[in-house]
Amino acid sequence: MKKKETLEFCKAVAYSSTANLGPGFDVFGLGLDFFYDTVSIHKLATKNGKIKIALDKNVNIPSSAKQNSASLSVMKIAQKFKIRNDLEIRITKGVPIGLGLGSSAASSAAAVVAFNELFECKLTDNEILDYAAEGEVSSAGVKHYDNVVASLFGGFVVVRTFPTLNFIKINTPKDLIVVVCVPKIITPSRKTKLARSVIPKEITIKDLTKNLANACVMVSGFFLQDTKLLANGINDIIVEPARKGLIPGYDNVKLNAYHSGALAVTISGAGPSMIAFTNSAKNASKIGRSMEQGFAESKVVSSAYVCRPSSPARVTSKY
Ligand code: HSE
């Protein structure tokens, strides 16, 4: 498409995220500042309702508008507001793809923020959230809100869908550091859907109570700005045990991180990345190295990153 066809354009960024944080399956999201996606939306003069996706070379995400998370979200808003302009959506991926760091969510979040600004839709925060979650269908098969809510609003966010869609953002403790260890594994294109298929369909009240109590401990820890307390709520006895077999090196990564002084360790979202919490800036790199070593013991190459809670998605330029 020729550049001169662009009438207006808006660019936004959105950060990576880790979802679940142990017991908060589909409910807890934490934005992480190390990685981000940039999405620019070009409004073209022609009005055929077409969307073209432009990706950098060798970026392995769907380039068809009906399968790409960013365009799935944008299509829904365009439909609602009866916007027929052809669009070009340029996506620059910074978030590792398909590795449990909310890659599809970051693209959707940035796309919705950019589109809202470009067409002056004046969406409410809840509407922005709901449209961004449309993109999750591409990788998970369902709309789940925990990654998009964190990418959109930054930091730690609790989201619920029943009886209505709501989210609550809670300030994170200043000393909270998240070490993310990302294995270099090729995951299936709809990895989250697969990782959701291994979760038990039914659970006992006893297990529900244990997980619920831990989730409450975690929320209390965030609310009281107490990193040790929130880390103490990490244990999940429902989802994590079902998924750990999908992650080569899971046990070693966990053990090593704890031995190196991590306060908590769990799977990042649907995996295969793993996260560890610490309140010690001095110890964070050591924890990261121990996690890399854990993956290496299963012959998996990985890289660890020291992250802080992210800021919200934002528009970076417009004309
Ligand atoms: N809550 C979602 C899941 C997060 O665990 O399937 C996916 O990143």
CSV table of N, CA and C in Angstrom, one decimal, residues 4-143:
chain,number,residue,atom,x,y,z
A,4,LYS,N,1.1,7.5,0.8
A,4,LYS,CA,0.3,8.7,0.6
A,4,LYS,C,-1.2,8.4,0.9
A,5,GLU,N,-1.6,7.1,0.8
A,5,GLU,CA,-3.0,6.8,1.1
A,5,GLU,C,-3.4,7.0,2.5
A,6,THR,N,-2.4,7.1,3.4
A,6,THR,CA,-2.7,7.2,4.8
A,6,THR,C,-3.3,8.6,5.1
A,7,LEU,N,-4.5,8.7,5.7
A,7,LEU,CA,-5.1,9.9,6.0
A,7,LEU,C,-4.7,10.4,7.4
A,8,GLU,N,-4.7,9.4,8.3
A,8,GLU,CA,-4.3,9.7,9.7
A,8,GLU,C,-3.6,8.4,10.2
A,9,PHE,N,-2.9,8.6,11.3
A,9,PHE,CA,-2.2,7.4,11.9
A,9,PHE,C,-2.0,7.6,13.4
A,10,CYS,N,-2.0,6.5,14.1
A,10,CYS,CA,-1.8,6.6,15.5
A,10,CYS,C,-1.0,5.4,16.0
A,11,LYS,N,0.0,5.6,16.8
A,11,LYS,CA,0.9,4.5,17.3
A,11,LYS,C,0.8,4.4,18.8
A,12,ALA,N,0.7,3.2,19.3
A,12,ALA,CA,0.7,3.0,20.8
A,12,ALA,C,1.6,1.8,21.2
A,13,VAL,N,2.0,1.8,22.4
A,13,VAL,CA,2.8,0.7,22.9
A,13,VAL,C,2.0,0.0,24.1
A,14,ALA,N,2.3,-1.3,24.3
A,14,ALA,CA,1.7,-2.0,25.4
A,14,ALA,C,2.7,-3.0,25.9
A,15,TYR,N,2.9,-3.2,27.2
A,15,TYR,CA,3.9,-4.1,27.8
A,15,TYR,C,3.4,-5.5,27.8
A,16,SER,N,4.5,-6.4,28.1
A,16,SER,CA,4.2,-7.8,28.3
A,16,SER,C,3.5,-8.0,29.7
A,17,SER,N,3.1,-9.2,29.9
A,17,SER,CA,2.4,-9.4,31.2
A,17,SER,C,2.6,-10.9,31.6
A,18,THR,N,2.4,-11.1,32.9
A,18,THR,CA,2.4,-12.5,33.4
A,18,THR,C,1.0,-12.7,34.0
A,19,ALA,N,0.4,-13.8,33.7
A,19,ALA,CA,-1.0,-14.0,34.2
A,19,ALA,C,-1.0,-15.2,35.2
A,20,ASN,N,-2.1,-15.2,35.9
A,20,ASN,CA,-2.4,-16.2,36.9
A,20,ASN,C,-1.7,-16.0,38.3
A,21,LEU,N,-0.3,-15.8,38.2
A,21,LEU,CA,0.5,-15.6,39.4
A,21,LEU,C,0.2,-16.7,40.5
A,22,GLY,N,0.1,-18.0,40.0
A,22,GLY,CA,-0.2,-19.1,40.9
A,22,GLY,C,-1.7,-19.3,40.9
A,23,PRO,N,-2.4,-18.9,42.1
A,23,PRO,CA,-3.8,-19.3,42.3
A,23,PRO,C,-4.8,-18.5,41.5
A,24,GLY,N,-4.4,-17.4,40.8
A,24,GLY,CA,-5.3,-16.5,40.2
A,24,GLY,C,-5.6,-16.8,38.7
A,25,PHE,N,-5.9,-18.0,38.4
A,25,PHE,CA,-6.1,-18.4,37.0
A,25,PHE,C,-7.2,-17.5,36.4
A,26,ASP,N,-6.8,-16.8,35.3
A,26,ASP,CA,-7.7,-16.0,34.5
A,26,ASP,C,-8.2,-14.7,35.3
A,27,VAL,N,-7.6,-14.5,36.5
A,27,VAL,CA,-8.1,-13.4,37.3
A,27,VAL,C,-7.0,-12.4,37.6
A,28,PHE,N,-5.7,-12.9,37.8
A,28,PHE,CA,-4.6,-12.0,38.2
A,28,PHE,C,-3.8,-11.7,36.9
A,29,GLY,N,-3.4,-10.5,36.8
A,29,GLY,CA,-2.4,-10.2,35.7
A,29,GLY,C,-1.4,-9.1,36.2
A,30,LEU,N,-0.2,-9.3,35.8
A,30,LEU,CA,0.8,-8.3,36.3
A,30,LEU,C,1.6,-7.9,35.0
A,31,GLY,N,1.6,-6.6,34.7
A,31,GLY,CA,2.3,-6.1,33.6
A,31,GLY,C,3.8,-6.0,33.9
A,32,LEU,N,4.6,-6.4,32.9
A,32,LEU,CA,6.1,-6.5,33.1
A,32,LEU,C,6.8,-5.5,32.2
A,33,ASP,N,7.7,-4.7,32.7
A,33,ASP,CA,8.3,-3.6,31.9
A,33,ASP,C,9.4,-4.0,30.9
A,34,PHE,N,9.8,-5.2,30.9
A,34,PHE,CA,11.0,-5.5,30.1
A,34,PHE,C,10.7,-5.6,28.6
A,35,PHE,N,9.5,-6.1,28.2
A,35,PHE,CA,9.2,-6.2,26.8
A,35,PHE,C,7.9,-5.4,26.4
A,36,TYR,N,7.9,-4.9,25.2
A,36,TYR,CA,6.6,-4.3,24.8
A,36,TYR,C,6.5,-4.4,23.3
A,37,ASP,N,5.2,-4.3,22.9
A,37,ASP,CA,4.9,-4.3,21.4
A,37,ASP,C,4.5,-2.9,21.0
A,38,THR,N,4.8,-2.5,19.8
A,38,THR,CA,4.3,-1.3,19.2
A,38,THR,C,3.4,-1.5,18.1
A,39,VAL,N,2.3,-0.9,18.1
A,39,VAL,CA,1.3,-1.1,17.0
A,39,VAL,C,0.9,0.3,16.5
A,40,SER,N,1.0,0.5,15.2
A,40,SER,CA,0.5,1.7,14.6
A,40,SER,C,-0.6,1.4,13.6
A,41,ILE,N,-1.7,2.2,13.7
A,41,ILE,CA,-2.8,2.0,12.8
A,41,ILE,C,-2.9,3.1,11.8
A,42,HIS,N,-2.9,2.8,10.5
A,42,HIS,CA,-3.0,3.8,9.5
A,42,HIS,C,-4.4,3.8,8.9
A,43,LYS,N,-5.1,4.9,9.0
A,43,LYS,CA,-6.4,5.0,8.4
A,43,LYS,C,-6.3,5.5,7.0
A,44,LEU,N,-6.8,4.6,6.1
A,44,LEU,CA,-6.6,4.9,4.6
A,44,LEU,C,-7.9,5.5,4.1
A,45,ALA,N,-7.7,6.1,2.9
A,45,ALA,CA,-8.8,6.9,2.3
A,45,ALA,C,-9.9,6.0,1.7
A,46,THR,N,-9.5,4.8,1.3
A,46,THR,CA,-10.5,3.9,0.7
A,46,THR,C,-11.4,3.3,1.8
A,47,LYS,N,-12.6,2.9,1.4
A,47,LYS,CA,-13.5,2.5,2.4
A,47,LYS,C,-14.1,1.1,2.0
A,48,ASN,N,-13.3,0.1,2.1
A,48,ASN,CA,-13.8,-1.3,1.8
A,48,ASN,C,-13.8,-2.2,3.0
A,49,GLY,N,-13.5,-1.6,4.2
A,49,GLY,CA,-13.5,-2.4,5.4
A,49,GLY,C,-12.4,-3.4,5.4
A,50,LYS,N,-11.3,-3.2,4.7
A,50,LYS,CA,-10.2,-4.2,4.6
A,50,LYS,C,-9.1,-3.8,5.6
A,51,ILE,N,-8.5,-4.9,6.2
A,51,ILE,CA,-7.3,-4.6,7.1
A,51,ILE,C,-6.1,-5.4,6.6
A,52,LYS,N,-5.0,-4.7,6.4
A,52,LYS,CA,-3.8,-5.3,6.1
A,52,LYS,C,-2.9,-5.3,7.3
A,53,ILE,N,-2.2,-6.4,7.6
A,53,ILE,CA,-1.3,-6.5,8.7
A,53,ILE,C,0.1,-6.4,8.1
A,54,ALA,N,0.9,-5.5,8.7
A,54,ALA,CA,2.3,-5.5,8.3
A,54,ALA,C,3.2,-5.9,9.5
A,55,LEU,N,4.1,-6.9,9.2
A,55,LEU,CA,4.9,-7.4,10.3
A,55,LEU,C,6.4,-7.3,9.9
A,56,ASP,N,7.3,-7.2,10.9
A,56,ASP,CA,8.7,-7.3,10.5
A,56,ASP,C,9.0,-8.6,10.0
A,57,LYS,N,10.2,-8.7,9.3
A,57,LYS,CA,10.6,-10.0,8.7
A,57,LYS,C,10.8,-11.1,9.8
A,58,ASN,N,10.4,-12.3,9.4
A,58,ASN,CA,10.6,-13.4,10.3
A,58,ASN,C,9.8,-13.4,11.6
A,59,VAL,N,8.8,-12.6,11.7
A,59,VAL,CA,8.0,-12.6,12.9
A,59,VAL,C,6.8,-13.6,12.7
A,60,ASN,N,6.8,-14.6,13.5
A,60,ASN,CA,5.9,-15.7,13.3
A,60,ASN,C,4.6,-15.6,14.0
A,61,ILE,N,3.8,-14.6,13.6
A,61,ILE,CA,2.4,-14.5,14.1
A,61,ILE,C,1.5,-14.4,12.9
A,62,PRO,N,0.2,-14.7,13.1
A,62,PRO,CA,-0.7,-14.7,11.9
A,62,PRO,C,-0.7,-13.3,11.3
A,63,SER,N,-0.6,-13.3,9.9
A,63,SER,CA,-0.7,-12.0,9.2
A,63,SER,C,-2.1,-11.8,8.5
A,64,SER,N,-2.9,-12.8,8.8
A,64,SER,CA,-4.3,-12.7,8.2
A,64,SER,C,-5.1,-12.0,9.3
A,65,ALA,N,-5.9,-11.0,8.8
A,65,ALA,CA,-6.7,-10.1,9.7
A,65,ALA,C,-7.7,-10.9,10.6
A,66,LYS,N,-8.1,-12.1,10.1
A,66,LYS,CA,-9.1,-12.9,10.8
A,66,LYS,C,-8.4,-13.7,11.9
A,67,GLN,N,-7.1,-13.8,11.9
A,67,GLN,CA,-6.4,-14.6,12.9
A,67,GLN,C,-5.4,-13.8,13.8
A,68,ASN,N,-5.2,-12.6,13.4
A,68,ASN,CA,-4.2,-11.8,14.2
A,68,ASN,C,-4.9,-11.2,15.4
A,69,SER,N,-4.3,-11.2,16.6
A,69,SER,CA,-5.0,-10.7,17.8
A,69,SER,C,-5.3,-9.3,17.7
A,70,ALA,N,-4.4,-8.5,17.2
A,70,ALA,CA,-4.6,-7.0,17.1
A,70,ALA,C,-5.8,-6.7,16.1
A,71,SER,N,-5.8,-7.3,15.0
A,71,SER,CA,-6.9,-7.0,14.0
A,71,SER,C,-8.2,-7.6,14.5
A,72,LEU,N,-8.2,-8.7,15.2
A,72,LEU,CA,-9.5,-9.3,15.7
A,72,LEU,C,-10.1,-8.2,16.6
A,73,SER,N,-9.3,-7.6,17.5
A,73,SER,CA,-9.9,-6.6,18.4
A,73,SER,C,-10.3,-5.4,17.6
A,74,VAL,N,-9.5,-4.9,16.7
A,74,VAL,CA,-9.9,-3.7,15.9
A,74,VAL,C,-11.1,-3.9,15.1
A,75,MET,N,-11.3,-5.1,14.5
A,75,MET,CA,-12.4,-5.4,13.6
A,75,MET,C,-13.7,-5.2,14.4
A,76,LYS,N,-13.7,-5.7,15.7
A,76,LYS,CA,-14.9,-5.6,16.5
A,76,LYS,C,-15.3,-4.1,16.8
A,77,ILE,N,-14.3,-3.3,17.0
A,77,ILE,CA,-14.6,-1.9,17.3
A,77,ILE,C,-15.1,-1.2,16.0
A,78,ALA,N,-14.4,-1.5,14.9
A,78,ALA,CA,-14.8,-0.9,13.6
A,78,ALA,C,-16.2,-1.3,13.3
A,79,GLN,N,-16.6,-2.6,13.6
A,79,GLN,CA,-17.9,-3.0,13.3
A,79,GLN,C,-19.0,-2.2,14.2
A,80,LYS,N,-18.6,-2.1,15.4
A,80,LYS,CA,-19.5,-1.4,16.4
A,80,LYS,C,-19.8,0.0,15.9
A,81,PHE,N,-18.7,0.7,15.5
A,81,PHE,CA,-18.8,2.1,15.2
A,81,PHE,C,-19.0,2.4,13.7
A,82,LYS,N,-19.2,1.3,13.0
A,82,LYS,CA,-19.5,1.3,11.5
A,82,LYS,C,-18.4,2.1,10.8
A,83,ILE,N,-17.2,1.8,11.1
A,83,ILE,CA,-16.0,2.4,10.4
A,83,ILE,C,-15.6,1.5,9.3
A,84,ARG,N,-15.6,2.1,8.1
A,84,ARG,CA,-15.4,1.3,6.9
A,84,ARG,C,-14.0,1.6,6.2
A,85,ASN,N,-13.3,2.5,6.8
A,85,ASN,CA,-12.0,2.8,6.2
A,85,ASN,C,-11.1,1.6,6.2
A,86,ASP,N,-10.4,1.4,5.1
A,86,ASP,CA,-9.4,0.4,5.0
A,86,ASP,C,-8.3,0.8,6.0
A,87,LEU,N,-7.6,-0.2,6.6
A,87,LEU,CA,-6.6,0.1,7.7
A,87,LEU,C,-5.4,-0.7,7.4
A,88,GLU,N,-4.3,-0.1,7.7
A,88,GLU,CA,-3.0,-0.9,7.8
A,88,GLU,C,-2.6,-0.9,9.2
A,89,ILE,N,-2.4,-2.1,9.8
A,89,ILE,CA,-1.9,-2.3,11.1
A,89,ILE,C,-0.5,-2.8,11.1
A,90,ARG,N,0.4,-1.9,11.6
A,90,ARG,CA,1.8,-2.4,11.7
A,90,ARG,C,2.2,-2.8,13.1
A,91,ILE,N,2.7,-4.0,13.2
A,91,ILE,CA,3.0,-4.5,14.5
A,91,ILE,C,4.5,-4.8,14.6
A,92,THR,N,5.1,-4.2,15.6
A,92,THR,CA,6.5,-4.5,15.9
A,92,THR,C,6.5,-5.2,17.2
A,93,LYS,N,6.9,-6.5,17.1
A,93,LYS,CA,6.9,-7.4,18.3
A,93,LYS,C,8.1,-7.2,19.1
A,94,GLY,N,7.9,-6.9,20.4
A,94,GLY,CA,9.0,-6.9,21.4
A,94,GLY,C,8.8,-8.0,22.4
A,95,VAL,N,7.5,-8.4,22.6
A,95,VAL,CA,7.2,-9.5,23.5
A,95,VAL,C,7.5,-10.8,22.9
A,96,PRO,N,8.2,-11.7,23.6
A,96,PRO,CA,8.5,-13.0,23.0
A,96,PRO,C,7.1,-13.7,22.7
A,97,ILE,N,7.1,-14.4,21.6
A,97,ILE,CA,5.8,-14.9,21.0
A,97,ILE,C,5.6,-16.3,21.6
A,98,GLY,N,4.4,-16.5,22.1
A,98,GLY,CA,3.9,-17.9,22.5
A,98,GLY,C,4.7,-18.5,23.7
A,99,LEU,N,5.2,-17.6,24.5
A,99,LEU,CA,6.1,-18.2,25.6
A,99,LEU,C,5.5,-17.8,27.0
A,100,GLY,N,4.3,-17.3,27.1
A,100,GLY,CA,3.7,-17.1,28.4
A,100,GLY,C,3.8,-15.7,28.9
A,101,LEU,N,4.1,-14.8,28.0
A,101,LEU,CA,4.3,-13.4,28.5
A,101,LEU,C,3.3,-12.4,27.9
A,102,GLY,N,2.2,-13.0,27.5
A,102,GLY,CA,1.1,-12.1,27.0
A,102,GLY,C,1.4,-11.4,25.7
A,103,SER,N,2.0,-12.2,24.8
A,103,SER,CA,2.3,-11.6,23.5
A,103,SER,C,1.1,-11.1,22.7
A,104,SER,N,0.1,-12.0,22.5
A,104,SER,CA,-1.1,-11.6,21.7
A,104,SER,C,-1.8,-10.5,22.4
A,105,ALA,N,-1.8,-10.5,23.8
A,105,ALA,CA,-2.5,-9.5,24.5
A,105,ALA,C,-1.8,-8.1,24.4
A,106,ALA,N,-0.5,-8.1,24.3
A,106,ALA,CA,0.2,-6.8,24.2
A,106,ALA,C,-0.2,-6.2,22.8
A,107,SER,N,-0.2,-7.0,21.8
A,107,SER,CA,-0.6,-6.5,20.4
A,107,SER,C,-2.0,-6.0,20.4
A,108,SER,N,-2.9,-6.7,21.0
A,108,SER,CA,-4.3,-6.3,21.1
A,108,SER,C,-4.5,-5.0,21.9
A,109,ALA,N,-3.8,-5.0,23.0
A,109,ALA,CA,-4.0,-3.8,23.9
A,109,ALA,C,-3.5,-2.6,23.2
A,110,ALA,N,-2.3,-2.6,22.6
A,110,ALA,CA,-1.8,-1.5,21.9
A,110,ALA,C,-2.7,-1.1,20.7
A,111,ALA,N,-3.2,-2.1,20.0
A,111,ALA,CA,-4.1,-1.8,18.8
A,111,ALA,C,-5.4,-1.1,19.3
A,112,VAL,N,-6.0,-1.6,20.4
A,112,VAL,CA,-7.2,-1.0,20.8
A,112,VAL,C,-7.0,0.5,21.3
A,113,VAL,N,-5.9,0.7,22.0
A,113,VAL,CA,-5.6,2.0,22.5
A,113,VAL,C,-5.3,3.0,21.3
A,114,ALA,N,-4.6,2.5,20.3
A,114,ALA,CA,-4.3,3.3,19.1
A,114,ALA,C,-5.6,3.6,18.3
A,115,PHE,N,-6.4,2.6,18.1
A,115,PHE,CA,-7.7,2.7,17.4
A,115,PHE,C,-8.6,3.7,18.1
A,116,ASN,N,-8.7,3.6,19.4
A,116,ASN,CA,-9.6,4.4,20.1
A,116,ASN,C,-9.3,5.9,20.0
A,117,GLU,N,-8.0,6.1,20.0
A,117,GLU,CA,-7.5,7.5,19.9
A,117,GLU,C,-7.6,8.0,18.4
A,118,LEU,N,-7.3,7.1,17.5
A,118,LEU,CA,-7.4,7.5,16.1
A,118,LEU,C,-8.8,7.9,15.6
A,119,PHE,N,-9.8,7.1,16.0
A,119,PHE,CA,-11.1,7.4,15.6
A,119,PHE,C,-12.0,8.1,16.6
A,120,GLU,N,-11.3,8.5,17.7
A,120,GLU,CA,-12.0,9.2,18.8
A,120,GLU,C,-13.3,8.5,19.2
A,121,CYS,N,-13.1,7.2,19.5
A,121,CYS,CA,-14.3,6.4,19.9
A,121,CYS,C,-14.7,6.7,21.3
A,122,LYS,N,-13.8,7.2,22.1
A,122,LYS,CA,-14.2,7.6,23.5
A,122,LYS,C,-14.7,6.3,24.3
A,123,LEU,N,-14.0,5.2,24.1
A,123,LEU,CA,-14.4,4.0,24.8
A,123,LEU,C,-14.1,4.1,26.3
A,124,THR,N,-14.9,3.5,27.1
A,124,THR,CA,-14.6,3.4,28.6
A,124,THR,C,-13.5,2.4,28.8
A,125,ASP,N,-12.9,2.4,30.0
A,125,ASP,CA,-11.9,1.5,30.3
A,125,ASP,C,-12.4,0.0,30.1
A,126,ASN,N,-13.6,-0.2,30.6
A,126,ASN,CA,-14.2,-1.6,30.5
A,126,ASN,C,-14.4,-2.0,29.0
A,127,GLU,N,-14.8,-1.0,28.2
A,127,GLU,CA,-15.0,-1.3,26.8
A,127,GLU,C,-13.6,-1.6,26.1
A,128,ILE,N,-12.6,-0.8,26.5
A,128,ILE,CA,-11.3,-1.0,25.9
A,128,ILE,C,-10.8,-2.4,26.3
A,129,LEU,N,-11.0,-2.8,27.6
A,129,LEU,CA,-10.7,-4.1,28.0
A,129,LEU,C,-11.4,-5.2,27.3
A,130,ASP,N,-12.7,-5.1,27.1
A,130,ASP,CA,-13.5,-6.1,26.4
A,130,ASP,C,-13.1,-6.2,25.0
A,131,TYR,N,-12.8,-5.2,24.3
A,131,TYR,CA,-12.3,-5.3,22.9
A,131,TYR,C,-10.9,-5.9,22.8
A,132,ALA,N,-10.1,-5.5,23.7
A,132,ALA,CA,-8.7,-6.1,23.7
A,132,ALA,C,-8.8,-7.6,23.9
A,133,ALA,N,-9.7,-8.0,24.7
A,133,ALA,CA,-9.8,-9.5,25.0
A,133,ALA,C,-10.2,-10.3,23.8
A,134,GLU,N,-10.9,-9.6,22.8
A,134,GLU,CA,-11.3,-10.3,21.6
A,134,GLU,C,-10.1,-11.0,20.9
A,135,GLY,N,-9.0,-10.3,21.0
A,135,GLY,CA,-7.8,-10.8,20.4
A,135,GLY,C,-7.3,-12.2,20.9
A,136,GLU,N,-7.7,-12.4,22.2
A,136,GLU,CA,-7.2,-13.6,22.8
A,136,GLU,C,-7.8,-14.9,22.2
A,137,VAL,N,-8.9,-14.7,21.5
A,137,VAL,CA,-9.5,-15.9,20.9
A,137,VAL,C,-8.5,-16.5,19.9
A,138,SER,N,-7.6,-15.7,19.3
A,138,SER,CA,-6.7,-16.2,18.3
A,138,SER,C,-5.7,-17.2,18.9
A,139,SER,N,-5.3,-17.1,20.1
A,139,SER,CA,-4.3,-18.0,20.7
A,139,SER,C,-4.9,-19.0,21.7
A,140,ALA,N,-6.0,-18.5,22.4
A,140,ALA,CA,-6.5,-19.3,23.5
A,140,ALA,C,-7.8,-20.0,23.2
A,141,GLY,N,-8.5,-19.5,22.1
A,141,GLY,CA,-9.8,-20.1,21.7
A,141,GLY,C,-10.9,-19.4,22.5
A,142,VAL,N,-10.6,-18.7,23.6
A,142,VAL,CA,-11.6,-18.0,24.4
A,142,VAL,C,-11.1,-16.6,24.7
A,143,LYS,N,-12.0,-15.7,25.2
A,143,LYS,CA,-11.6,-14.4,25.6
A,143,LYS,C,-11.2,-14.6,27.1
